[in-house]
Amino acid sequence: MANLQLERETSIGMQVEDLWDVQESKLNPTQKLNACFENIPVSAFPHTPQGIEIKSDASLAEAVQILAQNKILSAPVVNVDAPEDASWIDRYLGIVEFAGIAVWILQQSEPPSPTNQSPTGAESAEASANGMPSSAELRTLGSEDASITAGDFFEALTSSEFYKKTKVRDISGSFRWAPFLALQQSNSFLTMLLLLSKYKMKSIPIVDLGAGNINNIITQSAVIHMLAECTGLQWFESWGTKKLSEIGLPTISRNQLVTVHEDEPVLQAFRLMRKKRVGGVPVVTGDGKKAIGNISLRDVQFLLTAPEIYHDYRLITAKNFLLAVKNYLEKHDTRSPMLSGMITCKTNETIKELIQMLDSLKIQRVYVVDDDGNLEGTITLRDIISRLVYEPPGYFGDFFDGVLPLPENCRV
């Protein structure tokens, strides 16, 4: 299976290589790459081995367990009430994520606004009928920030009836798309790469219209892995040997970098990520110029899957969170990228070197530092893909018509 996967990844690189040689000489390298990727269908992309789906009537606890056991961050939610012959758009409710579950729970824990101090009679009745507390009752688990960031808060939360009985379908407002933006197998690599970069999608389901199901899921990480396997090919080397500074990386400079101080509650890190719509923040010390670690949205899983590791902490600060997770992983998962420490690079390194590092360590971002170790910016997988292709004028046309964006009341 692994050899077949490698063959398909290498095959994509060779297809680009063959197409590269026949492109018009008047095209510049970026235009050539665009033309090459436009001529390769996404059906050629290696299939992910997971194929994990979560039923809409699964509880939050069950969903978290499924994601954790399969070491994935998200999965499609199947509508159990859909008929057997339903189309894919009716078969799926959306994609549920670790981060979406955690953020949704935290939203219920936050103090009510002045205009909504108490639950309505309807809310209380519905909650009672379902055998779970109302949102106001849940807030008693953490009515103040100090309570929410106490070491035993998430241990109490994950033991609560609310967590065990709330269904995945009940938090559909936290899904990124309703149901989600998907591609058909005939769509091009260029379309896929643009959606993963310019349009900020972390993963794209590929649907089989005939079968009415998801045929594949392509992630930013999978694209970076594919690129790493193209080392040595002419088209890749002509692009990959450029220095980061030559292709405009990092795009996020020091002044734009969102950071969290080591002594701040860890929830501040996740709230900042939600508010600023970023996937990770560096944990900084002192004057904020140097970082001791990174907290990303994927790390929120540890608040739900291993809440007991914070039990001895009076307050779960960003620094305590990093230490507790590190100790936990040293005992349970020594291959975790979180044990690699603070991963950095410099602007004089090449894009190829950066791709190889990100792929080998299985991480989502790297921080750019100067010769003294001071933060200068960050580079994500999306940033790299965005430097590989560009969107031609009018390329998507009416592609997004009919796509339902985030619900208005969703804050994920």
Short mmCIF file of C-alpha atoms in Angstrom, two decimals, residues 29-372:
data_model
loop_
_atom_site.label_atom_id
_atom_site.label_comp_id
_atom_site.label_asym_id
_atom_site.label_seq_id
_atom_site.Cartn_x
_atom_site.Cartn_y
_atom_site.Cartn_z
CA PRO A 29 7.84 29.36 -14.85
CA THR A 30 4.77 30.27 -12.75
CA GLN A 31 2.54 30.34 -15.82
CA LYS A 32 3.96 26.98 -16.89
CA LEU A 33 3.13 25.44 -13.51
CA ASN A 34 -0.41 26.82 -13.68
CA ALA A 35 -0.87 25.31 -17.13
CA CYS A 36 0.52 21.95 -15.98
CA PHE A 37 -1.71 21.69 -12.92
CA GLU A 38 -4.77 22.75 -14.92
CA ASN A 39 -4.27 19.67 -17.09
CA ILE A 40 -4.12 17.11 -14.26
CA PRO A 41 -7.43 15.92 -12.68
CA VAL A 42 -7.70 15.59 -8.89
CA SER A 43 -8.61 11.94 -9.43
CA ALA A 44 -4.86 11.39 -9.96
CA PHE A 45 -4.10 12.40 -6.36
CA PRO A 46 -3.20 9.49 -4.04
CA HIS A 47 -6.13 8.32 -1.93
CA THR A 48 -5.96 8.91 1.79
CA PRO A 49 -6.11 5.66 3.74
CA GLN A 50 -8.48 6.90 6.46
CA GLY A 51 -12.03 6.92 4.98
CA ILE A 52 -13.36 7.72 8.45
CA GLU A 53 -16.89 9.10 8.74
CA ILE A 54 -18.85 10.07 11.87
CA LYS A 55 -22.61 9.52 12.18
CA SER A 56 -24.72 12.55 13.01
CA ASP A 57 -26.24 10.83 16.06
CA ALA A 58 -22.83 10.16 17.62
CA SER A 59 -22.17 12.05 20.87
CA LEU A 60 -19.42 14.63 21.19
CA ALA A 61 -17.53 12.17 23.38
CA GLU A 62 -17.80 9.45 20.72
CA ALA A 63 -16.73 11.85 17.95
CA VAL A 64 -13.65 12.94 19.91
CA GLN A 65 -12.75 9.31 20.56
CA ILE A 66 -13.05 8.43 16.85
CA LEU A 67 -10.88 11.38 15.79
CA ALA A 68 -8.27 10.64 18.46
CA GLN A 69 -8.05 6.90 17.81
CA ASN A 70 -7.56 7.46 14.08
CA LYS A 71 -5.16 10.38 14.64
CA ILE A 72 -7.13 12.72 12.40
CA LEU A 73 -8.31 16.27 13.06
CA SER A 74 -11.61 16.18 11.19
CA ALA A 75 -14.08 13.86 9.50
CA PRO A 76 -17.26 14.08 7.39
CA VAL A 77 -20.54 13.80 9.28
CA VAL A 78 -23.07 11.41 7.72
CA ASN A 79 -26.72 12.32 8.14
CA VAL A 80 -28.29 9.15 9.55
CA ASP A 81 -31.73 10.40 8.50
CA ALA A 82 -30.81 10.69 4.81
CA PRO A 83 -32.34 8.10 2.45
CA GLU A 84 -30.07 5.42 0.98
CA ASP A 85 -30.24 6.95 -2.51
CA ALA A 86 -29.45 10.47 -1.28
CA SER A 87 -27.01 12.63 -3.22
CA TRP A 88 -23.76 13.57 -1.50
CA ILE A 89 -25.09 17.02 -0.61
CA ASP A 90 -27.97 15.41 1.33
CA ARG A 91 -25.92 12.51 2.65
CA TYR A 92 -23.49 14.71 4.61
CA LEU A 93 -24.14 17.43 7.19
CA GLY A 94 -20.62 18.81 7.00
CA ILE A 95 -17.17 18.22 8.44
CA VAL A 96 -16.65 18.16 12.20
CA GLU A 97 -13.26 19.14 13.64
CA PHE A 98 -11.51 18.81 17.00
CA ALA A 99 -11.22 22.58 17.10
CA GLY A 100 -14.88 23.07 16.22
CA ILE A 101 -16.00 20.80 19.07
CA ALA A 102 -13.77 22.48 21.65
CA VAL A 103 -14.60 26.03 20.57
CA TRP A 104 -18.32 25.25 20.54
CA ILE A 105 -18.09 23.91 24.10
CA LEU A 106 -16.17 26.99 25.22
CA GLN A 107 -18.79 29.23 23.68
CA GLN A 108 -21.43 27.56 25.84
CA SER A 109 -19.20 28.12 28.88
CA GLU A 110 -18.72 31.84 28.33
CA PRO A 111 -20.72 34.31 30.43
CA PRO A 112 -24.07 35.30 28.87
CA SER A 113 -24.46 38.70 27.24
CA PRO A 114 -26.53 41.33 29.12
CA THR A 115 -29.38 40.75 26.67
CA ASN A 116 -29.53 37.03 27.43
CA GLN A 117 -28.85 36.49 31.12
CA SER A 118 -30.91 33.35 31.54
CA PRO A 119 -32.17 30.47 29.40
CA THR A 120 -35.62 30.71 27.92
CA GLY A 121 -38.35 28.35 29.00
CA ALA A 122 -38.13 26.62 25.64
CA GLU A 123 -34.37 26.16 25.98
CA SER A 124 -34.67 24.71 29.47
CA ALA A 125 -37.52 22.41 28.42
CA GLU A 126 -35.61 21.15 25.38
CA ALA A 127 -32.47 20.59 27.42
CA SER A 128 -34.42 18.73 30.09
CA ALA A 129 -36.15 16.56 27.49
CA ASN A 130 -32.76 15.56 26.11
CA GLY A 131 -31.35 14.81 29.54
CA MET A 132 -28.67 17.51 29.40
CA PRO A 133 -28.08 20.91 31.02
CA SER A 134 -28.98 24.12 29.25
CA SER A 135 -26.17 26.41 28.08
CA ALA A 136 -26.63 28.49 31.25
CA GLU A 137 -26.26 25.40 33.42
CA LEU A 138 -23.11 24.42 31.53
CA ARG A 139 -21.68 27.82 32.33
CA THR A 140 -21.68 26.88 36.01
CA LEU A 141 -18.80 24.58 35.12
CA GLY A 142 -16.81 27.68 34.30
CA SER A 143 -18.65 30.90 34.89
CA GLU A 144 -15.39 32.84 35.19
CA ASP A 145 -12.15 32.63 33.24
CA ALA A 146 -10.38 31.46 36.39
CA SER A 147 -12.75 28.47 36.62
CA ILE A 148 -12.47 27.61 32.92
CA THR A 149 -8.67 27.61 33.05
CA ALA A 150 -8.41 25.66 36.32
CA GLY A 151 -6.64 22.33 36.01
CA ASP A 152 -9.76 20.25 36.69
CA PHE A 153 -12.20 22.12 34.43
CA PHE A 154 -11.86 19.93 31.34
CA GLU A 155 -11.74 16.78 33.43
CA ALA A 156 -15.13 17.74 34.88
CA LEU A 157 -16.42 18.75 31.45
CA THR A 158 -15.52 15.51 29.70
CA SER A 159 -17.17 13.56 32.53
CA SER A 160 -20.39 15.57 32.30
CA GLU A 161 -23.69 14.28 30.92
CA PHE A 162 -23.72 17.31 28.62
CA TYR A 163 -20.56 16.13 26.87
CA LYS A 164 -21.75 12.53 26.70
CA LYS A 165 -25.26 13.27 25.43
CA THR A 166 -24.90 16.22 23.06
CA LYS A 167 -24.97 14.89 19.49
CA VAL A 168 -22.67 15.90 16.68
CA ARG A 169 -25.64 17.19 14.70
CA ASP A 170 -26.42 19.58 17.58
CA ILE A 171 -23.24 21.56 16.90
CA SER A 172 -23.63 21.85 13.14
CA GLY A 173 -23.30 25.62 13.51
CA SER A 174 -19.59 25.07 14.16
CA PHE A 175 -19.01 23.31 10.82
CA ARG A 176 -16.99 25.28 8.28
CA TRP A 177 -19.34 24.56 5.40
CA ALA A 178 -22.94 23.42 5.24
CA PRO A 179 -22.56 20.76 4.12
CA PHE A 180 -19.12 21.58 2.67
CA LEU A 181 -17.33 22.71 -0.44
CA ALA A 182 -16.31 19.69 -2.52
CA LEU A 183 -14.69 18.91 -5.86
CA GLN A 184 -15.58 16.31 -8.44
CA GLN A 185 -12.96 13.86 -9.66
CA SER A 186 -12.73 15.68 -12.99
CA ASN A 187 -11.80 19.03 -11.42
CA SER A 188 -8.21 20.11 -11.90
CA PHE A 189 -5.20 20.20 -9.60
CA LEU A 190 -5.08 23.97 -10.11
CA THR A 191 -8.60 24.35 -8.69
CA MET A 192 -7.66 22.20 -5.71
CA LEU A 193 -4.40 24.08 -5.04
CA LEU A 194 -6.14 27.47 -5.18
CA LEU A 195 -8.82 26.36 -2.74
CA LEU A 196 -6.17 25.09 -0.32
CA SER A 197 -4.19 28.32 -0.53
CA LYS A 198 -5.98 31.50 -1.56
CA TYR A 199 -9.35 30.31 -0.26
CA LYS A 200 -7.89 29.00 3.01
CA MET A 201 -9.37 25.51 3.00
CA LYS A 202 -7.39 23.00 5.05
CA SER A 203 -8.91 19.98 3.34
CA ILE A 204 -11.09 19.30 0.30
CA PRO A 205 -13.43 16.32 -0.09
CA ILE A 206 -13.51 14.76 -3.56
CA VAL A 207 -16.98 13.38 -4.28
CA ASP A 208 -18.11 10.56 -6.51
CA LEU A 209 -21.38 11.86 -7.95
CA GLY A 210 -22.47 8.42 -9.12
CA ALA A 211 -22.02 6.73 -5.74
CA GLY A 212 -23.07 9.83 -3.81
CA ASN A 213 -20.16 9.59 -1.39
CA ILE A 214 -16.71 11.00 -0.66
CA ASN A 215 -14.03 9.36 -2.77
CA ASN A 216 -11.00 11.09 -1.28
CA ILE A 217 -9.97 13.95 1.01
CA ILE A 218 -7.00 16.10 -0.01
CA THR A 219 -5.29 18.11 2.72
CA GLN A 220 -2.65 20.83 2.72
CA SER A 221 -0.29 18.34 4.40
CA ALA A 222 -0.86 15.79 1.63
CA VAL A 223 0.04 18.37 -1.02
CA ILE A 224 3.24 19.29 0.82
CA HIS A 225 4.13 15.58 1.02
CA MET A 226 3.50 15.23 -2.71
CA LEU A 227 5.83 18.17 -3.38
CA ALA A 228 8.53 16.64 -1.17
CA GLU A 229 8.40 13.51 -3.33
CA CYS A 230 9.09 15.63 -6.44
CA THR A 231 12.64 16.48 -5.37
CA GLY A 232 15.04 16.08 -8.29
CA LEU A 233 12.52 16.81 -11.03
CA GLN A 234 13.36 19.76 -13.26
CA TRP A 235 10.18 21.76 -12.66
CA PHE A 236 10.41 21.33 -8.91
CA GLU A 237 14.09 22.18 -8.68
CA SER A 238 13.64 25.37 -10.73
CA TRP A 239 11.11 26.53 -8.16
CA GLY A 240 12.29 24.78 -5.01
CA THR A 241 15.86 26.06 -5.06
CA LYS A 242 14.72 29.66 -4.62
CA LYS A 243 15.31 31.25 -1.23
CA LEU A 244 12.31 32.09 0.92
CA SER A 245 13.05 35.80 0.65
CA GLU A 246 13.05 35.53 -3.16
CA ILE A 247 9.46 34.34 -3.31
CA GLY A 248 8.09 36.72 -0.71
CA LEU A 249 8.07 34.53 2.40
CA PRO A 250 7.18 35.01 5.15
CA THR A 251 3.94 36.79 4.28
CA ILE A 252 3.19 37.34 7.99
CA SER A 253 5.80 39.70 9.45
CA ARG A 254 6.79 40.21 13.10
CA ASN A 255 4.38 43.14 13.52
CA GLN A 256 1.48 41.04 12.20
CA LEU A 257 2.28 37.93 14.22
CA VAL A 258 -0.38 36.91 16.76
CA THR A 259 1.31 35.73 19.97
CA VAL A 260 0.36 34.57 23.46
CA HIS A 261 2.55 35.10 26.55
CA GLU A 262 3.67 32.02 28.47
CA ASP A 263 1.84 33.16 31.64
CA GLU A 264 -1.52 33.78 29.94
CA PRO A 265 -4.32 31.17 30.23
CA VAL A 266 -4.08 28.66 27.40
CA LEU A 267 -7.67 29.45 26.45
CA GLN A 268 -6.46 32.89 25.46
CA ALA A 269 -4.37 31.21 22.77
CA PHE A 270 -7.40 29.39 21.36
CA ARG A 271 -9.57 32.49 21.60
CA LEU A 272 -6.96 34.49 19.72
CA MET A 273 -6.83 31.84 17.01
CA ARG A 274 -10.61 31.95 16.71
CA LYS A 275 -10.76 35.77 16.69
CA LYS A 276 -7.83 36.31 14.33
CA ARG A 277 -8.64 33.24 12.21
CA VAL A 278 -5.16 31.75 12.44
CA GLY A 279 -4.23 28.12 12.95
CA GLY A 280 -1.49 28.59 15.55
CA VAL A 281 0.29 31.06 17.79
CA PRO A 282 3.82 31.14 19.24
CA VAL A 283 4.17 31.16 23.03
CA VAL A 284 6.53 34.02 23.86
CA THR A 285 8.52 35.14 26.91
CA GLY A 286 9.66 38.49 28.26
CA ASP A 287 9.42 41.20 25.64
CA GLY A 288 7.78 38.87 23.14
CA LYS A 289 10.74 38.65 20.78
CA LYS A 290 11.57 35.00 21.47
CA ALA A 291 9.29 31.95 21.51
CA ILE A 292 9.44 28.82 23.67
CA GLY A 293 6.87 26.83 21.76
CA ASN A 294 3.83 26.78 19.51
CA ILE A 295 0.15 26.08 20.21
CA SER A 296 -2.06 25.23 17.24
CA LEU A 297 -5.74 24.45 16.78
CA ARG A 298 -4.89 20.75 16.48
CA ASP A 299 -3.53 20.86 20.06
CA VAL A 300 -6.97 21.60 21.46
CA GLN A 301 -7.52 17.84 21.26
CA PHE A 302 -5.42 17.38 24.41
CA LEU A 303 -7.95 19.35 26.45
CA LEU A 304 -10.58 16.77 25.47
CA THR A 305 -8.66 13.49 25.15
CA ALA A 306 -6.30 13.78 28.13
CA PRO A 307 -7.83 16.31 30.57
CA GLU A 308 -6.36 14.50 33.54
CA ILE A 309 -2.83 15.67 32.68
CA TYR A 310 -3.70 19.20 33.88
CA HIS A 311 -5.24 18.08 37.17
CA ASP A 312 -2.31 19.22 39.33
CA TYR A 313 -2.15 22.69 37.81
CA ARG A 314 -3.97 25.49 39.64
CA LEU A 315 -4.12 27.35 36.32
CA ILE A 316 -3.60 26.01 32.79
CA THR A 317 -1.31 28.67 31.38
CA ALA A 318 0.18 28.45 27.90
CA LYS A 319 3.48 27.32 29.42
CA ASN A 320 1.79 24.72 31.66
CA PHE A 321 -0.17 23.44 28.68
CA LEU A 322 3.03 22.88 26.67
CA LEU A 323 4.76 21.16 29.61
CA ALA A 324 1.80 18.89 30.38
CA VAL A 325 1.37 17.85 26.74
CA LYS A 326 5.10 17.23 26.37
CA ASN A 327 5.16 14.97 29.46
CA TYR A 328 2.08 13.13 28.23
CA LEU A 329 3.49 12.54 24.74
CA GLU A 330 6.85 11.31 26.05
CA LYS A 331 4.91 8.46 27.67
CA HIS A 332 2.29 7.80 24.97
CA ASP A 333 3.46 9.04 21.56
CA THR A 334 7.18 9.62 21.18
CA ARG A 335 6.76 10.29 17.43
CA SER A 336 4.55 13.33 17.94
CA PRO A 337 5.80 16.51 16.21
CA MET A 338 5.08 18.42 19.43
CA LEU A 339 8.18 16.80 20.94
CA SER A 340 10.38 18.42 18.29
CA GLY A 341 10.42 21.70 20.20
CA MET A 342 10.22 25.12 18.60
CA ILE A 343 10.82 24.65 14.86
CA THR A 344 12.34 27.67 13.12
CA CYS A 345 13.98 28.66 9.84
CA LYS A 346 15.69 31.68 8.27
CA THR A 347 14.86 33.60 5.11
CA ASN A 348 18.06 32.47 3.37
CA GLU A 349 16.87 28.84 3.34
CA THR A 350 15.26 27.43 0.18
CA ILE A 351 11.62 26.54 -0.34
CA LYS A 352 12.72 22.94 -1.00
CA GLU A 353 14.49 22.73 2.36
CA LEU A 354 11.42 24.10 4.09
CA ILE A 355 9.06 21.63 2.35
CA GLN A 356 11.28 18.70 3.29
CA MET A 357 11.41 19.83 6.92
CA LEU A 358 7.66 20.39 7.21
CA ASP A 359 6.94 17.03 5.60
CA SER A 360 9.43 15.02 7.68
CA LEU A 361 8.28 16.58 10.98
CA LYS A 362 4.57 16.53 10.01
CA ILE A 363 3.97 20.10 11.19
CA GLN A 364 1.71 22.84 9.86
CA ARG A 365 3.88 25.93 10.30
CA VAL A 366 7.39 27.11 10.99
CA TYR A 367 8.54 30.35 12.57
CA VAL A 368 11.10 32.57 10.88
CA VAL A 369 13.84 33.96 13.14
CA ASP A 370 16.87 36.22 12.73
CA ASP A 371 20.45 35.34 13.68
CA ASP A 372 19.70 36.17 17.33
#
